[in-house]
Amino acid sequence: MDKKNALRAGALAAGTTLMMLLMSSPALALTRDDGDDPGTGLSVIETLGLYVVAPIALFVIIAALVMVGDKSHQKKDTTSSNIATKAEAKA
């Protein structure tokens, strides 16, 4: 029964996506508006730098700052794992 529901959900999602793509127009992309002044396009290197390298670099910088901030304070173990117990009990 789960396969049938999964197949039905997948077909519904695919159908909805297809209908949205078919019904959407290109938003008059070829028609310029008054005062529209597009600049020059980005090169492949600029595009990769802006949309791939920059987000990865920001992620690494933020992760490094979080790790440095976390290691700066001493870790205090306030749980019961720091309680010393005697292994040998005398009867």
PDB file of N, CA and C in Angstrom:
ATOM      1  N   MET A   1       0.818  -1.200   0.000  1.00  0.00           N
ATOM      2  CA  MET A   1       0.000   0.000   0.000  1.00  0.00           C
ATOM      3  C   MET A   1       0.857   1.257   0.000  1.00  0.00           C
ATOM      4  N   ASP A   2       2.042   1.186   0.628  1.00  0.00           N
ATOM      5  CA  ASP A   2       2.916   2.342   0.681  1.00  0.00           C
ATOM      6  C   ASP A   2       3.475   2.677  -0.696  1.00  0.00           C
ATOM      7  N   LYS A   3       3.764   1.660  -1.495  1.00  0.00           N
ATOM      8  CA  LYS A   3       4.292   1.912  -2.840  1.00  0.00           C
ATOM      9  C   LYS A   3       3.251   2.603  -3.700  1.00  0.00           C
ATOM     10  N   LYS A   4       1.997   2.206  -3.523  1.00  0.00           N
ATOM     11  CA  LYS A   4       0.929   2.809  -4.315  1.00  0.00           C
ATOM     12  C   LYS A   4       0.755   4.284  -3.943  1.00  0.00           C
ATOM     13  N   ASN A   5       0.823   4.584  -2.641  1.00  0.00           N
ATOM     14  CA  ASN A   5       0.695   5.979  -2.209  1.00  0.00           C
ATOM     15  C   ASN A   5       1.891   6.811  -2.655  1.00  0.00           C
ATOM     16  N   ALA A   6       3.081   6.230  -2.594  1.00  0.00           N
ATOM     17  CA  ALA A   6       4.278   6.944  -3.029  1.00  0.00           C
ATOM     18  C   ALA A   6       4.222   7.221  -4.530  1.00  0.00           C
ATOM     19  N   LEU A   7       3.766   6.236  -5.290  1.00  0.00           N
ATOM     20  CA  LEU A   7       3.639   6.423  -6.732  1.00  0.00           C
ATOM     21  C   LEU A   7       2.603   7.492  -7.053  1.00  0.00           C
ATOM     22  N   ARG A   8       1.509   7.468  -6.332  1.00  0.00           N
ATOM     23  CA  ARG A   8       0.456   8.474  -6.539  1.00  0.00           C
ATOM     24  C   ARG A   8       0.972   9.872  -6.200  1.00  0.00           C
ATOM     25  N   ALA A   9       1.711  10.002  -5.084  1.00  0.00           N
ATOM     26  CA  ALA A   9       2.248  11.303  -4.688  1.00  0.00           C
ATOM     27  C   ALA A   9       3.281  11.788  -5.702  1.00  0.00           C
ATOM     28  N   GLY A  10       4.129  10.888  -6.188  1.00  0.00           N
ATOM     29  CA  GLY A  10       5.122  11.266  -7.190  1.00  0.00           C
ATOM     30  C   GLY A  10       4.483  11.709  -8.489  1.00  0.00           C
ATOM     31  N   ALA A  11       3.444  10.985  -8.905  1.00  0.00           N
ATOM     32  CA  ALA A  11       2.741  11.364 -10.139  1.00  0.00           C
ATOM     33  C   ALA A  11       2.059  12.715  -9.980  1.00  0.00           C
ATOM     34  N   LEU A  12       1.479  12.950  -8.816  1.00  0.00           N
ATOM     35  CA  LEU A  12       0.830  14.235  -8.565  1.00  0.00           C
ATOM     36  C   LEU A  12       1.848  15.373  -8.575  1.00  0.00           C
ATOM     37  N   ALA A  13       2.992  15.166  -7.936  1.00  0.00           N
ATOM     38  CA  ALA A  13       4.023  16.205  -7.907  1.00  0.00           C
ATOM     39  C   ALA A  13       4.573  16.460  -9.306  1.00  0.00           C
ATOM     40  N   ALA A  14       4.819  15.396 -10.070  1.00  0.00           N
ATOM     41  CA  ALA A  14       5.337  15.563 -11.427  1.00  0.00           C
ATOM     42  C   ALA A  14       4.309  16.251 -12.317  1.00  0.00           C
ATOM     43  N   GLY A  15       3.061  15.863 -12.190  1.00  0.00           N
ATOM     44  CA  GLY A  15       2.007  16.492 -12.987  1.00  0.00           C
ATOM     45  C   GLY A  15       1.833  17.958 -12.647  1.00  0.00           C
ATOM     46  N   THR A  16       1.873  18.276 -11.372  1.00  0.00           N
ATOM     47  CA  THR A  16       1.735  19.669 -10.955  1.00  0.00           C
ATOM     48  C   THR A  16       2.901  20.503 -11.479  1.00  0.00           C
ATOM     49  N   THR A  17       4.103  19.969 -11.372  1.00  0.00           N
ATOM     50  CA  THR A  17       5.284  20.688 -11.873  1.00  0.00           C
ATOM     51  C   THR A  17       5.203  20.889 -13.375  1.00  0.00           C
ATOM     52  N   LEU A  18       4.794  19.858 -14.093  1.00  0.00           N
ATOM     53  CA  LEU A  18       4.673  19.969 -15.551  1.00  0.00           C
ATOM     54  C   LEU A  18       3.636  21.005 -15.942  1.00  0.00           C
ATOM     55  N   MET A  19       2.506  21.009 -15.253  1.00  0.00           N
ATOM     56  CA  MET A  19       1.459  21.984 -15.575  1.00  0.00           C
ATOM     57  C   MET A  19       1.917  23.405 -15.268  1.00  0.00           C
ATOM     58  N   MET A  20       2.646  23.578 -14.166  1.00  0.00           N
ATOM     59  CA  MET A  20       3.145  24.913 -13.830  1.00  0.00           C
ATOM     60  C   MET A  20       4.132  25.394 -14.896  1.00  0.00           C
ATOM     61  N   LEU A  21       4.990  24.485 -15.386  1.00  0.00           N
ATOM     62  CA  LEU A  21       5.944  24.873 -16.421  1.00  0.00           C
ATOM     63  C   LEU A  21       5.250  25.196 -17.738  1.00  0.00           C
ATOM     64  N   LEU A  22       4.231  24.422 -18.066  1.00  0.00           N
ATOM     65  CA  LEU A  22       3.536  24.652 -19.334  1.00  0.00           C
ATOM     66  C   LEU A  22       2.673  25.906 -19.295  1.00  0.00           C
ATOM     67  N   MET A  23       2.102  26.203 -18.149  1.00  0.00           N
ATOM     68  CA  MET A  23       1.193  27.343 -18.052  1.00  0.00           C
ATOM     69  C   MET A  23       1.925  28.664 -17.837  1.00  0.00           C
ATOM     70  N   SER A  24       3.156  28.606 -17.373  1.00  0.00           N
ATOM     71  CA  SER A  24       3.878  29.854 -17.112  1.00  0.00           C
ATOM     72  C   SER A  24       4.408  30.429 -18.417  1.00  0.00           C
ATOM     73  N   SER A  25       4.367  31.722 -18.510  1.00  0.00           N
ATOM     74  CA  SER A  25       4.879  32.382 -19.703  1.00  0.00           C
ATOM     75  C   SER A  25       6.313  32.824 -19.433  1.00  0.00           C
ATOM     76  N   PRO A  26       7.037  33.164 -20.454  1.00  0.00           N
ATOM     77  CA  PRO A  26       8.406  33.619 -20.241  1.00  0.00           C
ATOM     78  C   PRO A  26       8.478  35.020 -19.650  1.00  0.00           C
ATOM     79  N   ALA A  27       7.375  35.547 -19.184  1.00  0.00           N
ATOM     80  CA  ALA A  27       7.296  36.853 -18.526  1.00  0.00           C
ATOM     81  C   ALA A  27       7.789  37.987 -19.425  1.00  0.00           C
ATOM     82  N   LEU A  28       7.523  37.861 -20.700  1.00  0.00           N
ATOM     83  CA  LEU A  28       7.888  38.886 -21.666  1.00  0.00           C
ATOM     84  C   LEU A  28       9.357  39.272 -21.541  1.00  0.00           C
ATOM     85  N   ALA A  29      10.211  38.270 -21.484  1.00  0.00           N
ATOM     86  CA  ALA A  29      11.635  38.501 -21.254  1.00  0.00           C
ATOM     87  C   ALA A  29      12.299  39.218 -22.425  1.00  0.00           C
ATOM     88  N   LEU A  30      11.741  39.107 -23.603  1.00  0.00           N
ATOM     89  CA  LEU A  30      12.364  39.738 -24.763  1.00  0.00           C
ATOM     90  C   LEU A  30      11.929  41.182 -24.946  1.00  0.00           C
ATOM     91  N   THR A  31      10.898  41.592 -24.238  1.00  0.00           N
ATOM     92  CA  THR A  31      10.395  42.962 -24.351  1.00  0.00           C
ATOM     93  C   THR A  31      11.035  43.818 -23.270  1.00  0.00           C
ATOM     94  N   ARG A  32      11.716  44.860 -23.664  1.00  0.00           N
ATOM     95  CA  ARG A  32      12.368  45.756 -22.715  1.00  0.00           C
ATOM     96  C   ARG A  32      11.372  46.767 -22.168  1.00  0.00           C
ATOM     97  N   ASP A  33      11.517  47.086 -20.895  1.00  0.00           N
ATOM     98  CA  ASP A  33      10.692  48.111 -20.272  1.00  0.00           C
ATOM     99  C   ASP A  33      11.324  49.476 -20.483  1.00  0.00           C
ATOM    100  N   ASP A  34      10.529  50.519 -20.260  1.00  0.00           N
ATOM    101  CA  ASP A  34      11.064  51.868 -20.350  1.00  0.00           C
ATOM    102  C   ASP A  34      12.082  52.080 -19.235  1.00  0.00           C
ATOM    103  N   GLY A  35      13.226  52.601 -19.579  1.00  0.00           N
ATOM    104  CA  GLY A  35      14.271  52.859 -18.596  1.00  0.00           C
ATOM    105  C   GLY A  35      15.095  51.637 -18.259  1.00  0.00           C
ATOM    106  N   ASP A  36      14.857  50.524 -18.928  1.00  0.00           N
ATOM    107  CA  ASP A  36      15.616  49.303 -18.675  1.00  0.00           C
ATOM    108  C   ASP A  36      17.001  49.457 -19.274  1.00  0.00           C
ATOM    109  N   ASP A  37      18.007  49.266 -18.450  1.00  0.00           N
ATOM    110  CA  ASP A  37      19.384  49.409 -18.915  1.00  0.00           C
ATOM    111  C   ASP A  37      20.200  48.245 -18.364  1.00  0.00           C
ATOM    112  N   PRO A  38      20.106  47.066 -18.992  1.00  0.00           N
ATOM    113  CA  PRO A  38      20.856  45.926 -18.472  1.00  0.00           C
ATOM    114  C   PRO A  38      22.351  46.105 -18.702  1.00  0.00           C
ATOM    115  N   GLY A  39      23.113  45.631 -17.752  1.00  0.00           N
ATOM    116  CA  GLY A  39      24.565  45.725 -17.865  1.00  0.00           C
ATOM    117  C   GLY A  39      25.117  44.543 -18.639  1.00  0.00           C
ATOM    118  N   THR A  40      26.419  44.440 -18.623  1.00  0.00           N
ATOM    119  CA  THR A  40      27.053  43.318 -19.307  1.00  0.00           C
ATOM    120  C   THR A  40      26.856  42.052 -18.476  1.00  0.00           C
ATOM    121  N   GLY A  41      26.852  40.932 -19.132  1.00  0.00           N
ATOM    122  CA  GLY A  41      26.661  39.669 -18.452  1.00  0.00           C
ATOM    123  C   GLY A  41      27.906  39.245 -17.693  1.00  0.00           C
ATOM    124  N   LEU A  42      27.731  38.277 -16.797  1.00  0.00           N
ATOM    125  CA  LEU A  42      28.852  37.742 -16.032  1.00  0.00           C
ATOM    126  C   LEU A  42      29.547  36.654 -16.837  1.00  0.00           C
ATOM    127  N   SER A  43      30.857  36.569 -16.657  1.00  0.00           N
ATOM    128  CA  SER A  43      31.582  35.483 -17.288  1.00  0.00           C
ATOM    129  C   SER A  43      31.370  34.210 -16.466  1.00  0.00           C
ATOM    130  N   VAL A  44      31.852  33.091 -16.979  1.00  0.00           N
ATOM    131  CA  VAL A  44      31.698  31.821 -16.274  1.00  0.00           C
ATOM    132  C   VAL A  44      32.445  31.866 -14.947  1.00  0.00           C
ATOM    133  N   ILE A  45      33.642  32.439 -14.942  1.00  0.00           N
ATOM    134  CA  ILE A  45      34.444  32.522 -13.722  1.00  0.00           C
ATOM    135  C   ILE A  45      33.751  33.402 -12.690  1.00  0.00           C
ATOM    136  N   GLU A  46      33.219  34.538 -13.129  1.00  0.00           N
ATOM    137  CA  GLU A  46      32.516  35.435 -12.205  1.00  0.00           C
ATOM    138  C   GLU A  46      31.263  34.771 -11.641  1.00  0.00           C
ATOM    139  N   THR A  47      30.543  34.043 -12.472  1.00  0.00           N
ATOM    140  CA  THR A  47      29.339  33.358 -12.014  1.00  0.00           C
ATOM    141  C   THR A  47      29.677  32.278 -10.992  1.00  0.00           C
ATOM    142  N   LEU A  48      30.690  31.465 -11.277  1.00  0.00           N
ATOM    143  CA  LEU A  48      31.098  30.424 -10.333  1.00  0.00           C
ATOM    144  C   LEU A  48      31.603  31.039  -9.032  1.00  0.00           C
ATOM    145  N   GLY A  49      32.347  32.120  -9.135  1.00  0.00           N
ATOM    146  CA  GLY A  49      32.843  32.781  -7.933  1.00  0.00           C
ATOM    147  C   GLY A  49      31.720  33.334  -7.083  1.00  0.00           C
ATOM    148  N   LEU A  50      30.728  33.922  -7.723  1.00  0.00           N
ATOM    149  CA  LEU A  50      29.634  34.558  -6.991  1.00  0.00           C
ATOM    150  C   LEU A  50      28.660  33.551  -6.400  1.00  0.00           C
ATOM    151  N   TYR A  51      28.342  32.502  -7.137  1.00  0.00           N
ATOM    152  CA  TYR A  51      27.299  31.579  -6.696  1.00  0.00           C
ATOM    153  C   TYR A  51      27.811  30.262  -6.135  1.00  0.00           C
ATOM    154  N   VAL A  52      29.112  29.981  -6.251  1.00  0.00           N
ATOM    155  CA  VAL A  52      29.648  28.722  -5.705  1.00  0.00           C
ATOM    156  C   VAL A  52      30.726  29.010  -4.658  1.00  0.00           C
ATOM    157  N   VAL A  53      31.757  29.739  -5.054  1.00  0.00           N
ATOM    158  CA  VAL A  53      32.900  29.944  -4.170  1.00  0.00           C
ATOM    159  C   VAL A  53      32.542  30.849  -2.991  1.00  0.00           C
ATOM    160  N   ALA A  54      31.841  31.929  -3.234  1.00  0.00           N
ATOM    161  CA  ALA A  54      31.507  32.862  -2.155  1.00  0.00           C
ATOM    162  C   ALA A  54      30.640  32.215  -1.065  1.00  0.00           C
ATOM    163  N   PRO A  55      29.575  31.473  -1.392  1.00  0.00           N
ATOM    164  CA  PRO A  55      28.809  30.829  -0.318  1.00  0.00           C
ATOM    165  C   PRO A  55      29.610  29.784   0.460  1.00  0.00           C
ATOM    166  N   ILE A  56      30.454  29.029  -0.235  1.00  0.00           N
ATOM    167  CA  ILE A  56      31.284  28.038   0.457  1.00  0.00           C
ATOM    168  C   ILE A  56      32.272  28.747   1.376  1.00  0.00           C
ATOM    169  N   ALA A  57      32.880  29.830   0.909  1.00  0.00           N
ATOM    170  CA  ALA A  57      33.822  30.582   1.742  1.00  0.00           C
ATOM    171  C   ALA A  57      33.121  31.162   2.966  1.00  0.00           C
ATOM    172  N   LEU A  58      31.928  31.716   2.780  1.00  0.00           N
ATOM    173  CA  LEU A  58      31.175  32.245   3.923  1.00  0.00           C
ATOM    174  C   LEU A  58      30.841  31.144   4.918  1.00  0.00           C
ATOM    175  N   PHE A  59      30.462  29.984   4.437  1.00  0.00           N
ATOM    176  CA  PHE A  59      30.157  28.862   5.324  1.00  0.00           C
ATOM    177  C   PHE A  59      31.383  28.468   6.129  1.00  0.00           C
ATOM    178  N   VAL A  60      32.538  28.382   5.466  1.00  0.00           N
ATOM    179  CA  VAL A  60      33.772  27.991   6.155  1.00  0.00           C
ATOM    180  C   VAL A  60      34.163  29.044   7.190  1.00  0.00           C
ATOM    181  N   ILE A  61      34.045  30.311   6.856  1.00  0.00           N
ATOM    182  CA  ILE A  61      34.395  31.380   7.793  1.00  0.00           C
ATOM    183  C   ILE A  61      33.486  31.351   9.010  1.00  0.00           C
ATOM    184  N   ILE A  62      32.182  31.214   8.796  1.00  0.00           N
ATOM    185  CA  ILE A  62      31.239  31.177   9.917  1.00  0.00           C
ATOM    186  C   ILE A  62      31.478  29.944  10.771  1.00  0.00           C
ATOM    187  N   ALA A  63      31.717  28.793  10.151  1.00  0.00           N
ATOM    188  CA  ALA A  63      31.985  27.576  10.917  1.00  0.00           C
ATOM    189  C   ALA A  63      33.258  27.716  11.727  1.00  0.00           C
ATOM    190  N   ALA A  64      34.291  28.331  11.157  1.00  0.00           N
ATOM    191  CA  ALA A  64      35.550  28.526  11.886  1.00  0.00           C
ATOM    192  C   ALA A  64      35.348  29.460  13.075  1.00  0.00           C
ATOM    193  N   LEU A  65      34.584  30.536  12.884  1.00  0.00           N
ATOM    194  CA  LEU A  65      34.318  31.450  13.992  1.00  0.00           C
ATOM    195  C   LEU A  65      33.534  30.774  15.107  1.00  0.00           C
ATOM    196  N   VAL A  66      32.586  29.934  14.750  1.00  0.00           N
ATOM    197  CA  VAL A  66      31.819  29.207  15.766  1.00  0.00           C
ATOM    198  C   VAL A  66      32.719  28.239  16.514  1.00  0.00           C
ATOM    199  N   MET A  67      33.585  27.543  15.804  1.00  0.00           N
ATOM    200  CA  MET A  67      34.486  26.585  16.456  1.00  0.00           C
ATOM    201  C   MET A  67      35.479  27.302  17.366  1.00  0.00           C
ATOM    202  N   VAL A  68      36.005  28.444  16.949  1.00  0.00           N
ATOM    203  CA  VAL A  68      36.928  29.204  17.789  1.00  0.00           C
ATOM    204  C   VAL A  68      36.200  29.721  19.028  1.00  0.00           C
ATOM    205  N   GLY A  69      35.002  30.206  18.853  1.00  0.00           N
ATOM    206  CA  GLY A  69      34.221  30.690  19.993  1.00  0.00           C
ATOM    207  C   GLY A  69      33.856  29.579  20.951  1.00  0.00           C
ATOM    208  N   ASP A  70      33.647  28.399  20.453  1.00  0.00           N
ATOM    209  CA  ASP A  70      33.277  27.272  21.306  1.00  0.00           C
ATOM    210  C   ASP A  70      34.480  26.768  22.089  1.00  0.00           C
ATOM    211  N   LYS A  71      35.662  26.812  21.515  1.00  0.00           N
ATOM    212  CA  LYS A  71      36.856  26.294  22.180  1.00  0.00           C
ATOM    213  C   LYS A  71      37.473  27.323  23.124  1.00  0.00           C
ATOM    214  N   SER A  72      37.011  28.577  23.066  1.00  0.00           N
ATOM    215  CA  SER A  72      37.639  29.613  23.867  1.00  0.00           C
ATOM    216  C   SER A  72      37.319  29.480  25.353  1.00  0.00           C
ATOM    217  N   HIS A  73      36.175  28.962  25.691  1.00  0.00           N
ATOM    218  CA  HIS A  73      35.859  28.800  27.112  1.00  0.00           C
ATOM    219  C   HIS A  73      36.166  27.378  27.549  1.00  0.00           C
ATOM    220  N   GLN A  74      36.484  27.233  28.832  1.00  0.00           N
ATOM    221  CA  GLN A  74      36.813  25.913  29.341  1.00  0.00           C
ATOM    222  C   GLN A  74      35.542  25.102  29.478  1.00  0.00           C
ATOM    223  N   LYS A  75      35.659  23.858  29.118  1.00  0.00           N
ATOM    224  CA  LYS A  75      34.511  22.984  29.228  1.00  0.00           C
ATOM    225  C   LYS A  75      34.403  22.492  30.658  1.00  0.00           C
ATOM    226  N   LYS A  76      33.253  22.656  31.230  1.00  0.00           N
ATOM    227  CA  LYS A  76      32.999  22.204  32.594  1.00  0.00           C
ATOM    228  C   LYS A  76      31.986  21.079  32.519  1.00  0.00           C
ATOM    229  N   ASP A  77      32.350  19.959  33.119  1.00  0.00           N
ATOM    230  CA  ASP A  77      31.475  18.800  33.112  1.00  0.00           C
ATOM    231  C   ASP A  77      30.656  18.813  34.391  1.00  0.00           C
ATOM    232  N   THR A  78      29.419  19.263  34.275  1.00  0.00           N
ATOM    233  CA  THR A  78      28.579  19.357  35.467  1.00  0.00           C
ATOM    234  C   THR A  78      27.676  18.131  35.618  1.00  0.00           C
ATOM    235  N   THR A  79      27.886  17.146  34.800  1.00  0.00           N
ATOM    236  CA  THR A  79      27.051  15.953  34.901  1.00  0.00           C
ATOM    237  C   THR A  79      27.637  14.990  35.918  1.00  0.00           C
ATOM    238  N   SER A  80      27.002  13.900  36.098  1.00  0.00           N
ATOM    239  CA  SER A  80      27.453  12.917  37.091  1.00  0.00           C
ATOM    240  C   SER A  80      28.650  12.111  36.606  1.00  0.00           C
ATOM    241  N   SER A  81      29.129  12.351  35.402  1.00  0.00           N
ATOM    242  CA  SER A  81      30.257  11.563  34.906  1.00  0.00           C
ATOM    243  C   SER A  81      31.571  11.971  35.553  1.00  0.00           C
ATOM    244  N   ASN A  82      31.621  13.124  36.265  1.00  0.00           N
ATOM    245  CA  ASN A  82      32.859  13.533  36.911  1.00  0.00           C
ATOM    246  C   ASN A  82      32.918  13.085  38.383  1.00  0.00           C
ATOM    247  N   ILE A  83      31.995  12.298  38.831  1.00  0.00           N
ATOM    248  CA  ILE A  83      31.992  11.793  40.202  1.00  0.00           C
ATOM    249  C   ILE A  83      32.866  10.554  40.267  1.00  0.00           C
ATOM    250  N   ALA A  84      33.820  10.573  41.185  1.00  0.00           N
ATOM    251  CA  ALA A  84      34.705   9.431  41.331  1.00  0.00           C
ATOM    252  C   ALA A  84      34.042   8.375  42.213  1.00  0.00           C
ATOM    253  N   THR A  85      34.039   7.150  41.767  1.00  0.00           N
ATOM    254  CA  THR A  85      33.464   6.053  42.542  1.00  0.00           C
ATOM    255  C   THR A  85      34.545   5.048  42.831  1.00  0.00           C
ATOM    256  N   LYS A  86      34.386   4.323  43.916  1.00  0.00           N
ATOM    257  CA  LYS A  86      35.354   3.307  44.287  1.00  0.00           C
ATOM    258  C   LYS A  86      34.972   2.011  43.590  1.00  0.00           C
ATOM    259  N   ALA A  87      35.965   1.400  42.945  1.00  0.00           N
ATOM    260  CA  ALA A  87      35.702   0.184  42.208  1.00  0.00           C
ATOM    261  C   ALA A  87      35.612  -1.020  43.125  1.00  0.00           C
ATOM    262  N   GLU A  88      36.379  -1.011  44.207  1.00  0.00           N
ATOM    263  CA  GLU A  88      36.395  -2.170  45.108  1.00  0.00           C
ATOM    264  C   GLU A  88      35.612  -1.840  46.373  1.00  0.00           C
ATOM    265  N   ALA A  89      34.599  -2.593  46.642  1.00  0.00           N
ATOM    266  CA  ALA A  89      33.817  -2.399  47.870  1.00  0.00           C
ATOM    267  C   ALA A  89      34.196  -3.472  48.875  1.00  0.00           C
ATOM    268  N   LYS A  90      34.367  -3.076  50.126  1.00  0.00           N
ATOM    269  CA  LYS A  90      34.690  -4.042  51.182  1.00  0.00           C
ATOM    270  C   LYS A  90      33.430  -4.445  51.890  1.00  0.00           C
ATOM    271  N   ALA A  91      33.282  -5.774  52.068  1.00  0.00           N
ATOM    272  CA  ALA A  91      32.052  -6.265  52.703  1.00  0.00           C
ATOM    273  C   ALA A  91      32.223  -6.514  54.165  1.00  0.00           C
TER     274      ALA A  91
END
